[in-house]
Amino acid sequence: MSVSYRQPGVVLTDRRFTVPLDHARPTGETIELFAREVVAGDKAHQDLPWLVYLQGGPGFGANRFVGKGGAWLGRALKEFRVLLLDQRGTGHSTPANRQTLPLRGGPAEQADHLAHFRADSIVRDCELIRREVTGGAPWTVLGQSFGGFCTVTYLSTAPEALTAAVVTGGLPSLDAHADDVYRAAYPRIERKVAAHYARYPQDVERARRIADHLLAHDVVLPNGYRLTAEAFQSLGILLGG
């Protein structure tokens, strides 16, 4: 059942789709996907081409814009009906998280389950959704970060389904392993951290104090996530943004 409502300048429709957990077993277990349709208020009844947005991550639901939201959405709404998809396992779609994974069994069973949440499955989800919302007509895909990886997978497996593909990040290398890309980023992050400490020297002792506390105590955030010293260190990537 779809529910439509208005925000300033737009009409939103929350939609849900049922897809196979394993596309190789279409009659087996199913999961639910959530997507928010966004269209400009003055174009709500027009027959517009579709643009599906694939969020970065992996592991994040699509942006929850208010009204026309960020600059890219406002631009897209000039000519498209936009579908903000919560990729499988994220957002309001059937979750795959620390609460649900133990129900699948031990580490091996959990890893097997997570193999169904890669870019190839996300693309096959999009293809089922596309046939339902466009009647089989091709659409445009916009991929951000991990969504860019999904977009390249889309181009590799179902190019006939796409009118255009836009990648704003996450263009995979042709010959480098992911570890090579991360190793190339480490010195850059180190330089950014050094620049931060040079500008804010008081943060040096503060960061050490926080890390020491996390090493000696279990700190659980309001969302249930355990904040470790390693997780605290990962905040350094924001300094490179």
Coordinates of C-alpha atoms in Angstrom, one line a residue:
M1 CA 0.0 0.0 0.0
S2 CA 1.4 3.4 -1.1
V3 CA 1.0 6.5 1.0
S4 CA 1.3 10.0 -0.5
Y5 CA 1.7 13.3 1.3
R6 CA 3.0 16.8 0.6
Q7 CA 6.0 18.8 1.7
P8 CA 6.9 22.3 0.4
G9 CA 7.2 22.1 -3.4
V10 CA 7.0 18.2 -3.6
V11 CA 4.7 15.3 -3.4
L12 CA 6.1 12.2 -1.6
T13 CA 4.9 8.6 -2.0
D14 CA 6.2 5.9 0.3
R15 CA 6.3 2.6 -1.5
R16 CA 7.2 -1.0 -0.5
F17 CA 8.2 -3.9 -2.7
T18 CA 8.7 -7.6 -2.1
V19 CA 11.7 -9.2 -3.6
P20 CA 13.5 -12.6 -3.2
L21 CA 16.3 -12.7 -0.7
D22 CA 18.2 -14.9 -3.1
H23 CA 17.4 -14.0 -6.7
A24 CA 18.6 -17.4 -7.8
R25 CA 15.7 -18.8 -5.8
P26 CA 12.8 -16.6 -6.7
T27 CA 10.2 -18.8 -4.9
G28 CA 12.2 -18.9 -1.6
E29 CA 12.5 -16.4 1.3
T30 CA 11.5 -12.9 0.5
I31 CA 12.4 -9.5 1.9
E32 CA 10.8 -6.1 1.8
L33 CA 12.3 -2.9 0.2
F34 CA 11.3 0.6 1.0
A35 CA 11.5 3.5 -1.5
R36 CA 10.3 7.1 -1.4
E37 CA 9.0 8.6 -4.6
V38 CA 9.6 12.3 -5.0
V39 CA 8.0 14.5 -7.6
A40 CA 7.8 18.3 -8.0
G41 CA 4.4 19.5 -6.8
D42 CA 3.5 21.2 -10.1
K43 CA 4.5 18.1 -12.1
A44 CA 2.8 15.5 -9.9
H45 CA 0.3 14.4 -12.6
Q46 CA 2.8 14.5 -15.5
D47 CA 4.3 11.5 -17.2
L48 CA 7.9 12.0 -16.3
P49 CA 11.0 9.8 -16.8
W50 CA 12.3 8.1 -13.7
L51 CA 15.6 8.5 -11.8
V52 CA 16.5 6.0 -9.1
Y53 CA 19.0 7.1 -6.5
L54 CA 21.5 4.6 -5.0
Q55 CA 22.9 5.8 -1.7
G56 CA 26.5 5.3 -0.6
G57 CA 27.6 3.1 2.2
P58 CA 27.2 0.2 2.0
G59 CA 24.7 0.0 4.9
F60 CA 22.9 3.4 4.7
G61 CA 19.4 4.1 3.7
A62 CA 18.6 6.8 1.2
N63 CA 18.7 10.4 2.2
R64 CA 15.5 11.7 3.9
F65 CA 15.2 15.1 2.2
V66 CA 12.8 17.7 3.3
G67 CA 11.1 19.4 0.4
K68 CA 13.4 19.7 -2.6
G69 CA 16.3 19.0 -0.2
G70 CA 19.8 19.2 -1.5
A71 CA 21.0 20.8 -4.7
W72 CA 21.0 17.6 -6.8
L73 CA 17.4 16.7 -5.9
G74 CA 16.1 20.1 -6.8
R75 CA 17.9 19.8 -10.1
A76 CA 16.6 16.3 -10.7
L77 CA 13.0 17.2 -10.0
K78 CA 13.0 19.7 -12.9
E79 CA 12.7 16.7 -15.3
F80 CA 12.5 13.5 -13.3
R81 CA 10.3 11.6 -10.9
V82 CA 12.9 10.4 -8.4
L83 CA 12.9 7.1 -6.4
L84 CA 15.0 7.2 -3.3
L85 CA 15.7 3.5 -2.6
D86 CA 16.7 2.0 0.7
Q87 CA 18.9 -0.7 -0.6
R88 CA 18.3 -4.2 0.9
G89 CA 19.3 -4.4 4.5
T90 CA 19.2 -0.6 5.1
G91 CA 16.8 2.1 6.2
H92 CA 13.1 1.0 6.3
S93 CA 13.9 -2.1 4.2
T94 CA 14.1 -5.5 5.9
P95 CA 17.2 -5.0 8.1
A96 CA 20.5 -6.9 8.1
N97 CA 22.2 -5.8 11.3
R98 CA 23.6 -6.9 14.6
Q99 CA 20.1 -7.9 15.9
T100 CA 19.1 -9.9 12.8
L101 CA 22.3 -11.6 11.8
P102 CA 22.7 -13.9 14.9
L103 CA 19.3 -15.4 14.0
R104 CA 21.0 -16.8 10.9
G105 CA 23.5 -18.9 12.9
G106 CA 27.2 -18.7 13.4
P107 CA 29.8 -16.6 11.5
A108 CA 29.8 -18.8 8.4
E109 CA 26.0 -18.7 8.1
Q110 CA 26.0 -15.0 8.7
A111 CA 28.6 -14.5 6.0
D112 CA 26.5 -16.6 3.6
H113 CA 23.5 -14.5 4.4
L114 CA 25.3 -11.2 3.8
A115 CA 26.5 -12.5 0.4
H116 CA 22.9 -11.7 -0.7
F117 CA 23.4 -8.0 0.1
R118 CA 26.0 -7.1 -2.5
A119 CA 25.8 -4.9 -5.6
D120 CA 24.6 -7.7 -7.9
S121 CA 21.5 -8.4 -5.7
I122 CA 20.8 -4.6 -5.4
V123 CA 20.8 -4.3 -9.2
R124 CA 18.4 -7.3 -9.5
D125 CA 16.2 -5.6 -7.0
C126 CA 16.2 -2.5 -9.1
E127 CA 15.2 -4.4 -12.1
L128 CA 12.1 -5.9 -10.4
I129 CA 11.2 -2.5 -9.1
R130 CA 11.8 -0.8 -12.5
R131 CA 9.3 -3.2 -14.2
E132 CA 6.7 -2.3 -11.6
V133 CA 7.1 1.5 -11.5
T134 CA 7.9 2.3 -15.1
G135 CA 6.1 -0.6 -16.8
G136 CA 9.4 -1.8 -18.2
A137 CA 10.6 1.5 -19.6
P138 CA 14.3 2.3 -19.0
W139 CA 15.3 4.8 -16.3
T140 CA 18.3 6.9 -15.2
V141 CA 20.4 5.8 -12.2
L142 CA 22.3 8.1 -9.9
G143 CA 25.0 6.4 -7.8
Q144 CA 26.8 8.0 -4.9
S145 CA 29.9 6.3 -3.5
F146 CA 29.0 2.7 -3.0
G147 CA 25.9 3.5 -5.1
G148 CA 28.5 4.3 -7.9
F149 CA 29.8 0.7 -7.6
C150 CA 26.2 -0.5 -7.9
T151 CA 25.7 1.7 -11.0
V152 CA 28.8 0.2 -12.7
T153 CA 27.4 -3.3 -11.9
Y154 CA 24.1 -2.1 -13.4
L155 CA 25.9 -1.0 -16.6
S156 CA 27.7 -4.4 -16.7
T157 CA 24.6 -6.6 -16.2
A158 CA 21.6 -4.7 -17.6
P159 CA 22.7 -1.7 -19.7
E160 CA 19.4 -1.9 -21.7
A161 CA 17.5 -0.9 -18.6
L162 CA 19.3 2.5 -18.3
T163 CA 18.7 5.7 -20.2
A164 CA 21.7 7.2 -18.5
A165 CA 24.0 6.5 -15.6
V166 CA 25.4 9.2 -13.4
V167 CA 28.2 8.5 -10.9
T168 CA 29.1 11.0 -8.3
G169 CA 31.6 8.8 -6.5
G170 CA 32.6 5.2 -6.1
L171 CA 34.1 4.4 -9.5
P172 CA 35.8 1.1 -9.0
S173 CA 39.3 0.5 -10.2
L174 CA 39.9 -1.8 -13.2
D175 CA 43.0 -3.5 -11.8
A176 CA 43.6 -2.4 -8.1
H177 CA 42.3 -4.3 -5.1
A178 CA 40.2 -2.4 -2.5
D179 CA 43.1 -2.8 0.0
D180 CA 45.4 -0.9 -2.4
V181 CA 43.0 2.0 -2.5
Y182 CA 42.8 2.2 1.2
R183 CA 46.5 2.0 1.7
A184 CA 46.9 4.9 -0.7
A185 CA 44.5 6.9 1.4
Y186 CA 46.3 6.3 4.8
P187 CA 49.1 8.9 4.2
R188 CA 46.6 11.5 3.2
I189 CA 44.5 10.9 6.3
E190 CA 47.7 11.1 8.4
R191 CA 48.6 14.4 6.9
K192 CA 45.1 15.7 7.5
V193 CA 45.2 14.6 11.2
A194 CA 48.6 16.3 11.6
A195 CA 47.2 19.5 10.1
H196 CA 44.2 19.3 12.5
Y197 CA 46.5 18.9 15.5
A198 CA 48.7 21.8 14.3
R199 CA 45.6 24.0 14.2
Y200 CA 44.0 22.7 17.4
P201 CA 46.9 21.5 19.6
Q202 CA 44.5 21.1 22.6
D203 CA 42.9 18.1 20.8
V204 CA 46.1 16.0 21.0
E205 CA 45.7 15.3 24.7
R206 CA 41.9 15.2 24.4
A207 CA 42.1 12.5 21.7
R208 CA 44.5 10.4 23.8
R209 CA 42.3 10.7 26.9
I210 CA 39.3 9.6 24.9
A211 CA 41.2 6.6 23.4
D212 CA 42.6 5.6 26.8
H213 CA 39.0 5.7 28.3
L214 CA 37.6 3.6 25.5
L215 CA 40.4 1.0 25.9
A216 CA 39.6 0.6 29.6
H217 CA 35.8 0.8 29.4
D218 CA 32.9 -0.5 27.5
V219 CA 31.1 2.5 26.0
V220 CA 27.7 1.9 24.4
L221 CA 26.1 4.7 22.4
P222 CA 22.3 5.4 22.5
N223 CA 21.8 3.4 19.3
G224 CA 23.3 0.3 20.9
Y225 CA 26.6 0.6 19.0
R226 CA 29.8 -0.1 21.1
L227 CA 32.2 2.7 20.7
T228 CA 35.8 1.3 20.6
A229 CA 39.1 3.0 20.3
E230 CA 39.3 1.8 16.7
A231 CA 35.9 3.2 15.9
F232 CA 37.0 6.5 17.5
Q233 CA 40.1 6.5 15.3
S234 CA 38.0 6.0 12.2
L235 CA 36.5 9.5 12.7
G236 CA 39.8 10.7 11.3
I237 CA 38.5 10.0 7.8
L238 CA 36.2 13.0 8.3
L239 CA 39.2 15.2 8.4
G240 CA 39.9 14.2 4.8
G241 CA 36.5 15.2 3.7

